[in-house]
């Protein structure tokens, strides 16, 4: 985006060559002109700068809604991958009781670098799960992220609703066997960066499959997930955000865990994420390693401290999280 002005600031031309857009603003004073330009950007960005936000998503690592590991579409996918696969919010159990439920909270944060810009972020995820039967459950997950990219603040949030279905129930704690759970889920989210006038809403859904191979204290989980998101307009505090999202995301990963004794465990794994449609960070690797403790008759409660990272072309992130799950 380019601004050109006369010496007084009372005549200013705003142009965006990539969007084939140019408009001249005239006012009695420079301050009045600045106010007019700000209002025009806030209210008419979607119509007048068609394709600008999509270009940011598809060519940079700073898009708010799509195209990088800290965009809304990617966080929705990662939230589902975590809560329905990596560390299930409602773990499959060999003898679950109908009506039993779990609550959980995960807090995290870290920093990343992309396109020469340094960024910080803080996250919060809240979950609630309830068993509808021995093999079926219902899980709600709400997440929030606050970030600063190059000094500009951004706000993101969303929710996933999943229906975990146990195809093969796991063996009792300490025994060996195999478990398989599939979770179809629906998602809704959005975000905005008022300083960059970027943002929008996202709706979609997907499915997560997790196969666990268990041999006594050792386990290996193989997680596969696919999801689709589409965008819609949102209006917040006078800003009109619209990002024409049309994105498929595939995530595949593994995590191995070893229970040392008395519920204490260590784990390590990684996932690979691929945006199937154009994205600023087309694919990336996300390693994780954690330690924690699980308790309860079926280890339905747990506490985990973990390292988490995201590494793609022109994008490097490092962070940590604390996760608490309580089963009742």
GROMACS .gro file of C-alpha atoms in nm:
model
  328
    1UNK     CA    1   0.000   0.000   0.000
    2UNK     CA    2   0.140   0.343  -0.096
    3UNK     CA    3   0.058   0.695   0.026
    4UNK     CA    4   0.152   1.011  -0.165
    5UNK     CA    5   0.074   1.358  -0.033
    6UNK     CA    6   0.117   1.723  -0.116
    7UNK     CA    7   0.324   1.941   0.117
    8UNK     CA    8   0.024   2.030   0.336
    9UNK     CA    9  -0.126   1.683   0.374
   10UNK     CA   10  -0.465   1.811   0.258
   11UNK     CA   11  -0.450   1.609  -0.065
   12UNK     CA   12  -0.345   1.247  -0.026
   13UNK     CA   13  -0.358   0.957  -0.270
   14UNK     CA   14  -0.384   0.603  -0.138
   15UNK     CA   15  -0.286   0.332  -0.384
   16UNK     CA   16  -0.248  -0.045  -0.383
   17UNK     CA   17  -0.100  -0.161  -0.716
   18UNK     CA   18  -0.164  -0.532  -0.645
   19UNK     CA   19  -0.536  -0.462  -0.603
   20UNK     CA   20  -0.549  -0.212  -0.894
   21UNK     CA   21  -0.681   0.047  -0.649
   22UNK     CA   22  -0.620   0.423  -0.624
   23UNK     CA   23  -0.817   0.693  -0.444
   24UNK     CA   24  -0.746   1.059  -0.365
   25UNK     CA   25  -0.863   1.221  -0.042
   26UNK     CA   26  -0.903   1.597  -0.003
   27UNK     CA   27  -0.979   1.783   0.320
   28UNK     CA   28  -0.935   2.125   0.478
   29UNK     CA   29  -0.664   2.003   0.718
   30UNK     CA   30  -0.410   1.721   0.730
   31UNK     CA   31  -0.566   1.573   1.046
   32UNK     CA   32  -0.911   1.567   0.889
   33UNK     CA   33  -0.767   1.392   0.586
   34UNK     CA   34  -0.592   1.132   0.802
   35UNK     CA   35  -0.922   1.060   0.976
   36UNK     CA   36  -1.100   1.018   0.642
   37UNK     CA   37  -0.837   0.773   0.518
   38UNK     CA   38  -0.855   0.568   0.839
   39UNK     CA   39  -1.235   0.547   0.822
   40UNK     CA   40  -1.223   0.448   0.456
   41UNK     CA   41  -0.978   0.165   0.523
   42UNK     CA   42  -1.177   0.040   0.823
   43UNK     CA   43  -1.513   0.033   0.647
   44UNK     CA   44  -1.429  -0.036   0.283
   45UNK     CA   45  -1.128  -0.266   0.294
   46UNK     CA   46  -1.322  -0.571   0.176
   47UNK     CA   47  -1.474  -0.399  -0.127
   48UNK     CA   48  -1.196  -0.166  -0.237
   49UNK     CA   49  -0.891  -0.382  -0.163
   50UNK     CA   50  -1.024  -0.704  -0.310
   51UNK     CA   51  -0.753  -0.967  -0.293
   52UNK     CA   52  -0.519  -0.776  -0.060
   53UNK     CA   53  -0.584  -0.991   0.249
   54UNK     CA   54  -0.578  -1.307   0.039
   55UNK     CA   55  -0.240  -1.198  -0.099
   56UNK     CA   56  -0.106  -1.153   0.257
   57UNK     CA   57  -0.230  -1.501   0.352
   58UNK     CA   58  -0.082  -1.664   0.043
   59UNK     CA   59   0.256  -1.489   0.020
   60UNK     CA   60   0.362  -1.401   0.377
   61UNK     CA   61   0.379  -1.554   0.725
   62UNK     CA   62   0.178  -1.276   0.895
   63UNK     CA   63  -0.175  -1.354   0.776
   64UNK     CA   64  -0.432  -1.350   1.057
   65UNK     CA   65  -0.690  -1.588   0.914
   66UNK     CA   66  -0.500  -1.832   0.692
   67UNK     CA   67  -0.165  -1.938   0.554
   68UNK     CA   68   0.071  -1.988   0.851
   69UNK     CA   69   0.095  -2.184   1.181
   70UNK     CA   70  -0.049  -1.895   1.385
   71UNK     CA   71  -0.344  -1.816   1.158
   72UNK     CA   72  -0.700  -1.907   1.256
   73UNK     CA   73  -0.733  -2.201   1.014
   74UNK     CA   74  -0.408  -2.358   1.137
   75UNK     CA   75  -0.489  -2.310   1.506
   76UNK     CA   76  -0.834  -2.465   1.461
   77UNK     CA   77  -0.667  -2.766   1.297
   78UNK     CA   78  -0.399  -2.787   1.567
   79UNK     CA   79  -0.657  -2.758   1.845
   80UNK     CA   80  -0.849  -3.054   1.700
   81UNK     CA   81  -0.528  -3.252   1.647
   82UNK     CA   82  -0.432  -3.199   2.011
   83UNK     CA   83  -0.769  -3.255   2.179
   84UNK     CA   84  -0.890  -3.540   1.958
   85UNK     CA   85  -0.558  -3.712   1.894
   86UNK     CA   86  -0.232  -3.608   2.058
   87UNK     CA   87  -0.364  -3.579   2.414
   88UNK     CA   88  -0.734  -3.654   2.400
   89UNK     CA   89  -0.965  -3.429   2.600
   90UNK     CA   90  -1.189  -3.735   2.653
   91UNK     CA   91  -0.956  -4.039   2.654
   92UNK     CA   92  -1.094  -4.371   2.531
   93UNK     CA   93  -1.139  -4.616   2.818
   94UNK     CA   94  -1.216  -4.990   2.834
   95UNK     CA   95  -1.498  -4.950   3.088
   96UNK     CA   96  -1.621  -4.590   3.071
   97UNK     CA   97  -1.936  -4.485   3.252
   98UNK     CA   98  -2.212  -4.296   3.071
   99UNK     CA   99  -2.224  -3.940   3.202
  100UNK     CA  100  -1.862  -3.936   3.318
  101UNK     CA  101  -1.696  -3.611   3.213
  102UNK     CA  102  -1.364  -3.431   3.191
  103UNK     CA  103  -1.258  -3.069   3.207
  104UNK     CA  104  -0.925  -2.929   3.098
  105UNK     CA  105  -0.718  -2.617   3.054
  106UNK     CA  106  -0.401  -2.553   2.857
  107UNK     CA  107  -0.199  -2.232   2.881
  108UNK     CA  108   0.101  -2.160   2.664
  109UNK     CA  109   0.311  -1.903   2.489
  110UNK     CA  110   0.626  -1.839   2.297
  111UNK     CA  111   0.775  -1.650   2.008
  112UNK     CA  112   0.824  -1.684   1.636
  113UNK     CA  113   1.001  -1.510   1.352
  114UNK     CA  114   0.880  -1.468   0.996
  115UNK     CA  115   0.966  -1.233   0.713
  116UNK     CA  116   1.221  -1.049   0.928
  117UNK     CA  117   0.959  -0.975   1.196
  118UNK     CA  118   0.968  -1.095   1.558
  119UNK     CA  119   0.642  -1.204   1.719
  120UNK     CA  120   0.519  -1.315   2.061
  121UNK     CA  121   0.204  -1.506   2.146
  122UNK     CA  122   0.004  -1.632   2.444
  123UNK     CA  123  -0.266  -1.900   2.425
  124UNK     CA  124  -0.544  -2.044   2.639
  125UNK     CA  125  -0.751  -2.354   2.562
  126UNK     CA  126  -1.049  -2.477   2.767
  127UNK     CA  127  -1.214  -2.816   2.714
  128UNK     CA  128  -1.518  -3.006   2.837
  129UNK     CA  129  -1.594  -3.366   2.746
  130UNK     CA  130  -1.876  -3.602   2.840
  131UNK     CA  131  -1.935  -3.970   2.769
  132UNK     CA  132  -2.259  -4.046   2.585
  133UNK     CA  133  -2.185  -4.418   2.592
  134UNK     CA  134  -1.901  -4.667   2.628
  135UNK     CA  135  -1.774  -4.584   2.279
  136UNK     CA  136  -1.908  -4.234   2.208
  137UNK     CA  137  -1.844  -3.896   2.367
  138UNK     CA  138  -1.894  -3.523   2.310
  139UNK     CA  139  -1.614  -3.266   2.344
  140UNK     CA  140  -1.617  -2.886   2.334
  141UNK     CA  141  -1.291  -2.694   2.301
  142UNK     CA  142  -1.260  -2.314   2.311
  143UNK     CA  143  -0.926  -2.145   2.242
  144UNK     CA  144  -0.791  -1.792   2.243
  145UNK     CA  145  -0.464  -1.642   2.123
  146UNK     CA  146  -0.318  -1.294   2.169
  147UNK     CA  147  -0.016  -1.205   1.961
  148UNK     CA  148   0.213  -0.919   1.869
  149UNK     CA  149   0.377  -0.920   1.527
  150UNK     CA  150   0.629  -0.644   1.471
  151UNK     CA  151   0.463  -0.449   1.753
  152UNK     CA  152   0.108  -0.482   1.611
  153UNK     CA  153  -0.148  -0.659   1.830
  154UNK     CA  154  -0.378  -0.931   1.701
  155UNK     CA  155  -0.662  -1.126   1.861
  156UNK     CA  156  -0.779  -1.473   1.758
  157UNK     CA  157  -1.031  -1.720   1.895
  158UNK     CA  158  -1.234  -2.023   1.802
  159UNK     CA  159  -1.419  -2.334   1.905
  160UNK     CA  160  -1.419  -2.700   1.802
  161UNK     CA  161  -1.699  -2.946   1.877
  162UNK     CA  162  -1.613  -3.313   1.834
  163UNK     CA  163  -1.780  -3.652   1.863
  164UNK     CA  164  -1.509  -3.905   1.963
  165UNK     CA  165  -1.603  -4.258   1.853
  166UNK     CA  166  -1.399  -4.554   1.980
  167UNK     CA  167  -1.377  -4.817   1.706
  168UNK     CA  168  -1.144  -5.036   1.912
  169UNK     CA  169  -1.140  -4.983   2.289
  170UNK     CA  170  -0.799  -4.972   2.459
  171UNK     CA  171  -0.677  -5.242   2.700
  172UNK     CA  172  -0.673  -5.187   3.075
  173UNK     CA  173  -0.398  -4.965   3.219
  174UNK     CA  174  -0.067  -5.154   3.210
  175UNK     CA  175  -0.187  -5.417   2.959
  176UNK     CA  176  -0.095  -5.446   2.589
  177UNK     CA  177  -0.314  -5.404   2.284
  178UNK     CA  178  -0.440  -5.161   2.023
  179UNK     CA  179  -0.693  -4.878   2.033
  180UNK     CA  180  -0.854  -4.679   1.753
  181UNK     CA  181  -1.065  -4.365   1.783
  182UNK     CA  182  -1.215  -4.144   1.512
  183UNK     CA  183  -1.352  -3.796   1.586
  184UNK     CA  184  -1.559  -3.594   1.336
  185UNK     CA  185  -1.569  -3.228   1.437
  186UNK     CA  186  -1.702  -2.885   1.341
  187UNK     CA  187  -1.520  -2.556   1.394
  188UNK     CA  188  -1.584  -2.182   1.408
  189UNK     CA  189  -1.328  -1.907   1.458
  190UNK     CA  190  -1.207  -1.562   1.370
  191UNK     CA  191  -0.944  -1.301   1.431
  192UNK     CA  192  -0.831  -0.950   1.359
  193UNK     CA  193  -0.528  -0.721   1.354
  194UNK     CA  194  -0.665  -0.364   1.378
  195UNK     CA  195  -0.325  -0.207   1.304
  196UNK     CA  196  -0.282  -0.393   0.975
  197UNK     CA  197  -0.659  -0.405   0.909
  198UNK     CA  198  -0.641  -0.781   0.853
  199UNK     CA  199  -0.891  -1.040   0.972
  200UNK     CA  200  -1.204  -1.239   0.911
  201UNK     CA  201  -1.415  -1.532   1.021
  202UNK     CA  202  -1.376  -1.903   0.947
  203UNK     CA  203  -1.618  -2.197   0.958
  204UNK     CA  204  -1.539  -2.557   0.877
  205UNK     CA  205  -1.475  -2.901   1.011
  206UNK     CA  206  -1.283  -3.222   0.971
  207UNK     CA  207  -1.205  -3.563   1.113
  208UNK     CA  208  -0.922  -3.695   1.331
  209UNK     CA  209  -0.809  -4.057   1.352
  210UNK     CA  210  -0.575  -4.185   1.624
  211UNK     CA  211  -0.444  -4.541   1.640
  212UNK     CA  212  -0.259  -4.632   1.961
  213UNK     CA  213  -0.023  -4.928   1.980
  214UNK     CA  214   0.024  -5.018   2.348
  215UNK     CA  215   0.278  -5.255   2.500
  216UNK     CA  216   0.276  -5.226   2.878
  217UNK     CA  217   0.431  -4.890   2.971
  218UNK     CA  218   0.510  -4.805   2.607
  219UNK     CA  219   0.266  -4.655   2.357
  220UNK     CA  220   0.285  -4.515   2.005
  221UNK     CA  221   0.002  -4.301   1.867
  222UNK     CA  222  -0.040  -4.252   1.492
  223UNK     CA  223  -0.257  -3.949   1.418
  224UNK     CA  224  -0.409  -3.850   1.082
  225UNK     CA  225  -0.638  -3.554   1.023
  226UNK     CA  226  -0.804  -3.366   0.741
  227UNK     CA  227  -1.010  -3.045   0.755
  228UNK     CA  228  -1.168  -2.775   0.538
  229UNK     CA  229  -1.237  -2.407   0.617
  230UNK     CA  230  -1.429  -2.133   0.441
  231UNK     CA  231  -1.440  -1.764   0.531
  232UNK     CA  232  -1.708  -1.511   0.621
  233UNK     CA  233  -1.724  -1.139   0.707
  234UNK     CA  234  -1.698  -1.011   1.063
  235UNK     CA  235  -1.752  -0.657   1.194
  236UNK     CA  236  -1.576  -0.550   1.514
  237UNK     CA  237  -1.543  -0.198   1.660
  238UNK     CA  238  -1.604  -0.030   1.326
  239UNK     CA  239  -1.368  -0.258   1.134
  240UNK     CA  240  -1.508  -0.465   0.848
  241UNK     CA  241  -1.296  -0.779   0.808
  242UNK     CA  242  -1.338  -1.013   0.513
  243UNK     CA  243  -1.089  -1.280   0.408
  244UNK     CA  244  -1.198  -1.512   0.127
  245UNK     CA  245  -1.073  -1.831   0.289
  246UNK     CA  246  -1.094  -2.156   0.093
  247UNK     CA  247  -0.850  -2.396   0.255
  248UNK     CA  248  -0.788  -2.768   0.304
  249UNK     CA  249  -0.541  -2.872   0.575
  250UNK     CA  250  -0.389  -3.217   0.627
  251UNK     CA  251  -0.201  -3.309   0.946
  252UNK     CA  252  -0.014  -3.634   1.008
  253UNK     CA  253   0.193  -3.718   1.312
  254UNK     CA  254   0.316  -3.963   1.572
  255UNK     CA  255   0.391  -3.945   1.942
  256UNK     CA  256   0.553  -4.203   2.163
  257UNK     CA  257   0.509  -4.220   2.541
  258UNK     CA  258   0.669  -4.418   2.820
  259UNK     CA  259   0.522  -4.449   3.169
  260UNK     CA  260   0.814  -4.460   3.410
  261UNK     CA  261   0.626  -4.551   3.731
  262UNK     CA  262   0.328  -4.443   3.940
  263UNK     CA  263   0.177  -4.258   3.644
  264UNK     CA  264   0.484  -4.046   3.565
  265UNK     CA  265   0.546  -4.035   3.189
  266UNK     CA  266   0.765  -3.883   2.920
  267UNK     CA  267   0.665  -3.836   2.558
  268UNK     CA  268   0.797  -3.701   2.230
  269UNK     CA  269   0.660  -3.671   1.879
  270UNK     CA  270   0.607  -3.454   1.575
  271UNK     CA  271   0.341  -3.366   1.321
  272UNK     CA  272   0.358  -3.246   0.961
  273UNK     CA  273   0.101  -2.992   0.840
  274UNK     CA  274   0.023  -2.921   0.475
  275UNK     CA  275  -0.200  -2.642   0.339
  276UNK     CA  276  -0.338  -2.790   0.017
  277UNK     CA  277  -0.434  -2.450  -0.128
  278UNK     CA  278  -0.189  -2.155  -0.160
  279UNK     CA  279  -0.042  -2.036   0.172
  280UNK     CA  280   0.244  -1.816   0.287
  281UNK     CA  281   0.391  -2.108   0.487
  282UNK     CA  282   0.277  -2.400   0.272
  283UNK     CA  283   0.394  -2.678   0.506
  284UNK     CA  284   0.570  -2.708   0.838
  285UNK     CA  285   0.699  -2.954   1.098
  286UNK     CA  286   0.583  -2.933   1.462
  287UNK     CA  287   0.793  -3.123   1.719
  288UNK     CA  288   0.680  -3.167   2.079
  289UNK     CA  289   0.827  -3.324   2.393
  290UNK     CA  290   0.673  -3.341   2.738
  291UNK     CA  291   0.678  -3.482   3.087
  292UNK     CA  292   0.385  -3.533   3.320
  293UNK     CA  293   0.181  -3.749   3.548
  294UNK     CA  294  -0.150  -3.931   3.498
  295UNK     CA  295  -0.379  -4.063   3.770
  296UNK     CA  296  -0.717  -4.225   3.819
  297UNK     CA  297  -0.837  -4.581   3.757
  298UNK     CA  298  -0.801  -4.536   3.380
  299UNK     CA  299  -0.554  -4.244   3.389
  300UNK     CA  300  -0.839  -4.010   3.301
  301UNK     CA  301  -0.666  -3.717   3.477
  302UNK     CA  302  -0.324  -3.580   3.386
  303UNK     CA  303  -0.083  -3.287   3.406
  304UNK     CA  304   0.172  -3.225   3.129
  305UNK     CA  305   0.449  -2.970   3.068
  306UNK     CA  306   0.565  -2.958   2.707
  307UNK     CA  307   0.787  -2.792   2.449
  308UNK     CA  308   0.621  -2.713   2.116
  309UNK     CA  309   0.763  -2.577   1.792
  310UNK     CA  310   0.665  -2.498   1.432
  311UNK     CA  311   0.928  -2.491   1.156
  312UNK     CA  312   0.851  -2.407   0.794
  313UNK     CA  313   1.001  -2.209   0.507
  314UNK     CA  314   1.062  -1.858   0.646
  315UNK     CA  315   0.883  -1.939   0.972
  316UNK     CA  316   1.034  -2.055   1.303
  317UNK     CA  317   0.840  -2.080   1.631
  318UNK     CA  318   0.931  -2.204   1.977
  319UNK     CA  319   0.699  -2.225   2.276
  320UNK     CA  320   0.587  -2.414   2.585
  321UNK     CA  321   0.258  -2.521   2.739
  322UNK     CA  322   0.105  -2.642   3.066
  323UNK     CA  323  -0.191  -2.877   3.036
  324UNK     CA  324  -0.426  -3.002   3.309
  325UNK     CA  325  -0.700  -3.260   3.252
  326UNK     CA  326  -0.939  -3.372   3.528
  327UNK     CA  327  -1.172  -3.670   3.494
  328UNK     CA  328  -1.488  -3.721   3.700
   0.00000   0.00000   0.00000
